[in-house]
Coordinates of C-alpha atoms in Angstrom, one line a residue:
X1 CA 38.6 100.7 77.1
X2 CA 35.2 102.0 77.5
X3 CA 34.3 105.2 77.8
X4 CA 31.0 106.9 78.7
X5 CA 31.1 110.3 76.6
X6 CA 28.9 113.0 77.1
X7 CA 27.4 116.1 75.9
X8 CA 26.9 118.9 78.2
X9 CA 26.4 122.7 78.2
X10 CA 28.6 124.7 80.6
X11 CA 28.9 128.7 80.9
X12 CA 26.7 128.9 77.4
X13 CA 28.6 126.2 74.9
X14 CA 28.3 123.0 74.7
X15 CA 31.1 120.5 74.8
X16 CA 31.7 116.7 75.2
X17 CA 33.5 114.7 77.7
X18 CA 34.4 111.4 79.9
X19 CA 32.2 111.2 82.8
X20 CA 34.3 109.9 84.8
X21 CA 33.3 107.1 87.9
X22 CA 31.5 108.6 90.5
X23 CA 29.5 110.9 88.4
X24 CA 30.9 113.8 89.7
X25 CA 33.4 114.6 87.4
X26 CA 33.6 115.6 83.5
X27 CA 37.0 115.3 81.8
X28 CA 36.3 117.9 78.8
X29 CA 37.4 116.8 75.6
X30 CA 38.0 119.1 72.5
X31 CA 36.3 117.9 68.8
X32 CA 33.3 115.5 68.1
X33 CA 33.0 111.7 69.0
X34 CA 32.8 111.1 65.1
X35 CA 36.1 113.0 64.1
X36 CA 37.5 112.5 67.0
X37 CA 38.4 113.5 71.1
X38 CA 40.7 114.6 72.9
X39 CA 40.9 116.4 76.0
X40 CA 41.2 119.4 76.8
X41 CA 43.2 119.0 80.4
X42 CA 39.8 120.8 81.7
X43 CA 37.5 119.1 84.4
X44 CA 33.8 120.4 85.0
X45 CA 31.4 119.5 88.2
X46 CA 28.9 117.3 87.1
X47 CA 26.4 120.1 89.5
X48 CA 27.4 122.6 87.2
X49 CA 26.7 121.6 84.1
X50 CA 23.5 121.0 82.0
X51 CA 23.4 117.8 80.6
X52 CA 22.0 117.4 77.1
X53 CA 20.9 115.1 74.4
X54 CA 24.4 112.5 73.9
X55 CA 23.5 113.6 70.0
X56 CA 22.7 116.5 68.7
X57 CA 19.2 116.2 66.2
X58 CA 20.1 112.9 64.8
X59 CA 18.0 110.9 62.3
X60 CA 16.4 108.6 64.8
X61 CA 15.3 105.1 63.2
X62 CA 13.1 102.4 65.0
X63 CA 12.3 98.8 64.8
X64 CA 9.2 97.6 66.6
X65 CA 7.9 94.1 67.4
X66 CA 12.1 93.3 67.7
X67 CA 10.7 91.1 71.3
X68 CA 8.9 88.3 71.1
X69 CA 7.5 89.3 74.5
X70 CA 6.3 92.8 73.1
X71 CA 4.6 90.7 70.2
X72 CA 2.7 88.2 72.4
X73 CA 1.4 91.4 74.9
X74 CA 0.4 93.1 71.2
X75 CA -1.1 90.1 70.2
X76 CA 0.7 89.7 66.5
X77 CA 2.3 87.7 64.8
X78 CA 6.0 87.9 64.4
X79 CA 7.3 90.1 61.4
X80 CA 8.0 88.3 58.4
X81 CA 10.7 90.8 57.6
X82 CA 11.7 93.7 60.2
X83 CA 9.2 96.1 60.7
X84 CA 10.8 99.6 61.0
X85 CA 9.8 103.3 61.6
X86 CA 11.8 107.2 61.7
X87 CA 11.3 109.9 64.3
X88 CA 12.0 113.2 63.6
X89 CA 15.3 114.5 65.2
X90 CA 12.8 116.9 66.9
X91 CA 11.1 114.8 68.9
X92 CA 14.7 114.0 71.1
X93 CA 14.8 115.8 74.6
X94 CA 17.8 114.4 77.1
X95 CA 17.6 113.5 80.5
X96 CA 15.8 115.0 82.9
X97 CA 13.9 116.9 80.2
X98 CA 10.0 116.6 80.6
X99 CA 8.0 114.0 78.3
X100 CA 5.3 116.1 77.0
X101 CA 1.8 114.8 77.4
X102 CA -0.1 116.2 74.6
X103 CA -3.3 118.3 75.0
X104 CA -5.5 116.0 73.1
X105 CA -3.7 112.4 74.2
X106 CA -5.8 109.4 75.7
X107 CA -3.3 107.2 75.6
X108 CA 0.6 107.4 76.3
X109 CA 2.8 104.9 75.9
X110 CA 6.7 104.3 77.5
X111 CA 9.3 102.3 75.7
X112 CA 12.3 101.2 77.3
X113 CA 15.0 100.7 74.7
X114 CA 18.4 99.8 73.9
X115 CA 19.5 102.4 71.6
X116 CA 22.6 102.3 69.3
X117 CA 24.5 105.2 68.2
X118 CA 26.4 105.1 64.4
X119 CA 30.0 106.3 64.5
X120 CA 31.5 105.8 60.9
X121 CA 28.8 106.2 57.5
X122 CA 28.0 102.7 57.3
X123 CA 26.5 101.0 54.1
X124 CA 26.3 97.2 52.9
X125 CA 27.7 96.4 56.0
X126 CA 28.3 92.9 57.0
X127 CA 26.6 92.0 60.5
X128 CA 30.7 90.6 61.2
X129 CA 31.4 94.2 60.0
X130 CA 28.8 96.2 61.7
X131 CA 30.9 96.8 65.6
X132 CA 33.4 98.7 63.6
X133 CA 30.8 101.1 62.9
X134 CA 28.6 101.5 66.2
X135 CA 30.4 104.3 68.3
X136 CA 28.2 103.6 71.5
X137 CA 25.0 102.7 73.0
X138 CA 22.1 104.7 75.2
X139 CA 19.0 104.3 76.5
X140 CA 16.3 105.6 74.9
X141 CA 12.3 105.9 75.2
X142 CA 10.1 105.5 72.3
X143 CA 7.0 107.3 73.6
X144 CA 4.5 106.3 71.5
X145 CA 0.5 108.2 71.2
X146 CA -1.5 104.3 71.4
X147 CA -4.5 106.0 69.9
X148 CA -2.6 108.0 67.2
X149 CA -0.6 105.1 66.3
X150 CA -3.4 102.1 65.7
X151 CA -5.2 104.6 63.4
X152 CA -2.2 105.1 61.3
X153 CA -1.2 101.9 61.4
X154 CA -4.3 100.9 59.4
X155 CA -3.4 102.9 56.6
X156 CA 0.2 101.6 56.4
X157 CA 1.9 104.7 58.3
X158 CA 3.9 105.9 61.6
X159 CA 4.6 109.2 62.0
X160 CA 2.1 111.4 64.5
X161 CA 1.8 108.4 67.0
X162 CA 5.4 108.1 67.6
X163 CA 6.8 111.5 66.1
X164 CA 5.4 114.2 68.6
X165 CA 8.3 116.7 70.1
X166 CA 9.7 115.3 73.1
X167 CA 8.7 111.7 72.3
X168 CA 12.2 110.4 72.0
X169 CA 14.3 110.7 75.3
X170 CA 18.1 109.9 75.0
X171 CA 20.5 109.4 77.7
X172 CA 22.5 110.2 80.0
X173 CA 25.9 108.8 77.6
X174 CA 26.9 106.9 75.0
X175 CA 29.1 104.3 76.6
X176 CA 30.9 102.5 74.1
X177 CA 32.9 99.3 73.7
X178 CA 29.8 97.4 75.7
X179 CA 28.3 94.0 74.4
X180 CA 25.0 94.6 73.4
X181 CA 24.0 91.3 73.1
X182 CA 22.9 90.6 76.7
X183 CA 22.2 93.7 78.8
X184 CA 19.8 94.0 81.4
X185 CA 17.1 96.6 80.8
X186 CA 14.9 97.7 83.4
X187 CA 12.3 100.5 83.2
X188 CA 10.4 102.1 86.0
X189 CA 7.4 104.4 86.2
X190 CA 7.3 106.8 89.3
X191 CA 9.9 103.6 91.2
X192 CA 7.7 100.4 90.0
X193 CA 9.4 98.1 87.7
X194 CA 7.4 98.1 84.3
X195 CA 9.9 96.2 82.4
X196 CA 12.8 93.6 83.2
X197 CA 14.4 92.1 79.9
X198 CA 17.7 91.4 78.3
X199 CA 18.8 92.2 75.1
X200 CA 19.9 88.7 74.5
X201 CA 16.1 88.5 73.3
X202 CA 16.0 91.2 70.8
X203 CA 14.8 88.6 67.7
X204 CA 17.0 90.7 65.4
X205 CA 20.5 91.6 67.3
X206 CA 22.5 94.9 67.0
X207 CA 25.1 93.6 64.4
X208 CA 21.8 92.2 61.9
X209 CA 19.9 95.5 62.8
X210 CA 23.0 97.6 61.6
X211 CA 23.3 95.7 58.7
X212 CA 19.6 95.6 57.6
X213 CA 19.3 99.1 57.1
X214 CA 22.9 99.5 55.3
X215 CA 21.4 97.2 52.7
X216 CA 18.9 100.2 52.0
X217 CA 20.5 103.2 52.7
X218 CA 23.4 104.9 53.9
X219 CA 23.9 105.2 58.0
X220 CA 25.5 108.4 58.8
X221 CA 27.6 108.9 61.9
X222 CA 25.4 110.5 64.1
X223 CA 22.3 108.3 63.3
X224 CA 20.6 106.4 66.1
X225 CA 18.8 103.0 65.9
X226 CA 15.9 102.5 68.5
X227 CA 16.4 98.8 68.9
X228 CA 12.7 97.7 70.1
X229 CA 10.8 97.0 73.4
X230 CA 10.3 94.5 75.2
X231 CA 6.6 93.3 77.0
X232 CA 5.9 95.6 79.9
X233 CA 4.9 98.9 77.9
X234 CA 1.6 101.1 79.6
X235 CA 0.3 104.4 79.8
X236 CA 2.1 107.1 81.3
X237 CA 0.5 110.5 82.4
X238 CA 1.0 114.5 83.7
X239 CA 3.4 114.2 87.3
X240 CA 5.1 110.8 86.5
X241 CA 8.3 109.9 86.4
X242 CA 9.9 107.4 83.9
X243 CA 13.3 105.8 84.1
X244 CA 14.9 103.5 81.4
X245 CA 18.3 101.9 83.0
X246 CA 20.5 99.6 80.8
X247 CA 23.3 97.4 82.6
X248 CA 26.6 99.3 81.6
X249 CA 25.0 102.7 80.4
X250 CA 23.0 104.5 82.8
X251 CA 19.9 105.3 83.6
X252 CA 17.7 107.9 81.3
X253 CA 14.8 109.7 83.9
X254 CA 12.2 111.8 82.5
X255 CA 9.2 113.5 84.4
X256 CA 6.0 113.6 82.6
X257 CA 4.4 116.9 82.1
X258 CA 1.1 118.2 80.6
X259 CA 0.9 120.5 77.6
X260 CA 0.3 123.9 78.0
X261 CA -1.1 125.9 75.3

């Protein structure tokens, strides 16, 4: 049975639980989604609760040009081999956090994206093999600095452009036993539909991503893959408001919000 978990903070500690249908209700659970859950016989209001990140500083990995509709409007050709990127864990905010527009930015990109959460250490993992170690899926947004981003790209790097704090909202759960291989994903700036996709087009799928990276390194529970955008992405700026909803999950809304120094 699925179950959409989520983090929350509540009278100063933070806890996970079941939000229940409606969206009104928390069943608390005591423990961690990677040990293990149970609950707790407590039920908190959904109004009086902060909801946070669904994980807590994780390594955040990427894979870009993963559309072949994002690759026509970039005007590349597709990857010969998968083309990935990192975050840093401190560029995650949760919903309803603000996107940080930077002081010095000229050109801010939104990313709608379907992102995968690890749930068990995963390495040399067979795609057949790679469900058993997915706990969930969110939504994500992999706001991206354009200008940033093209110069580093030049030199064979991707760190600033996509990196900055705050430029990695996740959210609102992790809802897991969902098929990720055809969700709708639709992402809106300020109400206008930007993007409207399905994740049956993601040229790698979740099982291949999962077990592309295993081959290289070790996937820790915790860890979340950014699975790639599809055509649709544009700038963003100071008083908007973005929202990335996936069929099954949620939706993730973030207002936009210039940096003050």
């Amino acid at each position: 049975m699925s179950v959409r978990i989520v983090r929350y903070a509540v009278g100063g500690e933070r806890h996970y639980g079941e939000l229940e249908s409606g969206d009104v209700d928390i069943t608390r659970f005591e423990g961690d989604p990677y040990a293990g859950l149970s609950p707790t016989g407590h039920v908190d209001r959904v109004g009086d609760v902060v909801i946070l990140p669904p994980v807590d500083r994780p390594r955040i990995f990427g894979f870009a040009y993963n559309y072949a509709s994002h690759v026509d409007e970039t005007d590349r050709e597709i990857p010969e081999v998968p083309v990935c990127f990192m975050k840093p864990s401190t560029a995650v905010v949760g919903p309803g956090d603000a996107i940080v527009y930077p002081s010095d930015g000229e050109l801010i990109h939104f990313e709608g994206e379907l992102v995968v959460v690890i749930g068990k250490e995963a390495r040399h993992v067979k795609p057949s093999d790679a469900p058993g170690h997915i706990l969930g899926y969110t939504c994500g947004n992999d706001v991206s600095d354009r200008i940033v981003q093209r110069k580093e790209s030049a030199f064979g790097t991707l760190l600033i452009g996509k990196g900055q704090d705050t430029f990695a909202p996740l959210g609102p759960v992790i809802t897991t036993e969902v098929d990720p291989s055809g969700l709708a994903l639709t992402t809106r700036v300020n109400g206008t539909v930007m993007q409207s996709a399905s994740t049956a087009d993601l040229l790698l799928p979740v099982p291949d991503i999962v077990s592309y990276l295993s081959r290289y390194l070790t996937l820790l529970p915790g860890d979340v893959i950014m699975t790639g955008t599809p055509s649709g992405v544009g700038p963003i700026r100071p008083g908007d408001e973005v929202e990335v909803e996936i069929e099954g999950i949620g939706v993730l809304r973030n207002p936009v919000v210039a940096e003050s120094r």
